Amino acid sequence: MNKKLKRKIRKLQRQLVRLVEKKGSFSDKEVVKLSQRLDRYILMAQKSSSKLKLKVCG
């Protein structure tokens, strides 16, 4: 996973924690939206990581 993507994920994680604390709910629309955005970045990181493993192993 590249450093830029890793930083973005960490930033979104911090934002999500703060937003949940502010809203007091995991089901708040803004919280869900940010969580889904974070999920997309995590999936990108996982895909990128698995591609690197395939190149090394195969």
mmCIF file of C-alpha atoms in Angstrom:
data_model
loop_
_atom_site.group_PDB
_atom_site.id
_atom_site.type_symbol
_atom_site.label_atom_id
_atom_site.label_comp_id
_atom_site.label_asym_id
_atom_site.label_seq_id
_atom_site.Cartn_x
_atom_site.Cartn_y
_atom_site.Cartn_z
ATOM 1 C CA MET A 1 0.000 0.000 0.000
ATOM 2 C CA ASN A 2 1.423 3.351 -0.909
ATOM 3 C CA LYS A 3 2.038 6.023 1.706
ATOM 4 C CA LYS A 4 -0.491 8.469 0.290
ATOM 5 C CA LEU A 5 -3.290 5.906 0.482
ATOM 6 C CA LYS A 6 -2.248 4.905 3.996
ATOM 7 C CA ARG A 7 -2.337 8.553 5.138
ATOM 8 C CA LYS A 8 -5.766 9.049 3.573
ATOM 9 C CA ILE A 9 -7.124 5.983 5.401
ATOM 10 C CA ARG A 10 -5.726 7.148 8.732
ATOM 11 C CA LYS A 11 -7.168 10.630 8.207
ATOM 12 C CA LEU A 12 -10.607 9.243 7.406
ATOM 13 C CA GLN A 13 -10.442 6.926 10.433
ATOM 14 C CA ARG A 14 -9.762 9.892 12.717
ATOM 15 C CA GLN A 15 -12.551 11.886 11.091
ATOM 16 C CA LEU A 16 -14.934 8.984 11.539
ATOM 17 C CA VAL A 17 -14.115 8.621 15.241
ATOM 18 C CA ARG A 18 -14.660 12.352 15.812
ATOM 19 C CA LEU A 19 -17.911 12.322 13.856
ATOM 20 C CA VAL A 20 -19.290 9.353 15.820
ATOM 21 C CA GLU A 21 -18.381 11.108 19.069
ATOM 22 C CA LYS A 22 -20.111 14.282 17.855
ATOM 23 C CA LYS A 23 -23.245 12.590 16.519
ATOM 24 C CA GLY A 24 -23.455 9.939 19.256
ATOM 25 C CA SER A 25 -24.643 7.322 16.797
ATOM 26 C CA PHE A 26 -23.195 4.875 14.309
ATOM 27 C CA SER A 27 -26.378 5.019 12.244
ATOM 28 C CA ASP A 28 -26.346 8.772 11.624
ATOM 29 C CA LYS A 29 -26.467 9.486 7.868
ATOM 30 C CA GLU A 30 -23.203 11.453 7.894
ATOM 31 C CA VAL A 31 -21.437 8.718 9.879
ATOM 32 C CA VAL A 32 -22.641 6.018 7.482
ATOM 33 C CA LYS A 33 -21.581 8.090 4.466
ATOM 34 C CA LEU A 34 -18.079 8.674 5.851
ATOM 35 C CA SER A 35 -17.785 5.030 6.893
ATOM 36 C CA GLN A 36 -18.662 3.917 3.363
ATOM 37 C CA ARG A 37 -16.093 6.316 1.945
ATOM 38 C CA LEU A 38 -13.470 4.871 4.279
ATOM 39 C CA ASP A 39 -14.511 1.347 3.229
ATOM 40 C CA ARG A 40 -13.802 2.210 -0.417
ATOM 41 C CA TYR A 41 -10.286 3.380 0.430
ATOM 42 C CA ILE A 42 -9.639 0.275 2.525
ATOM 43 C CA LEU A 43 -10.778 -1.912 -0.374
ATOM 44 C CA MET A 44 -8.423 -0.044 -2.719
ATOM 45 C CA ALA A 45 -5.567 -0.695 -0.297
ATOM 46 C CA GLN A 46 -6.432 -4.382 -0.009
ATOM 47 C CA LYS A 47 -6.661 -4.798 -3.777
ATOM 48 C CA SER A 48 -3.364 -3.023 -4.274
ATOM 49 C CA SER A 49 -1.750 -5.183 -1.602
ATOM 50 C CA SER A 50 -3.071 -8.422 -3.074
ATOM 51 C CA LYS A 51 -1.824 -7.454 -6.546
ATOM 52 C CA LEU A 52 1.668 -6.931 -5.130
ATOM 53 C CA LYS A 53 1.575 -10.348 -3.446
ATOM 54 C CA LEU A 54 0.504 -12.004 -6.687
ATOM 55 C CA LYS A 55 3.395 -10.381 -8.563
ATOM 56 C CA VAL A 56 5.892 -11.559 -5.945
ATOM 57 C CA CYS A 57 4.480 -15.091 -5.663
ATOM 58 C CA GLY A 58 3.534 -15.695 -9.264
#
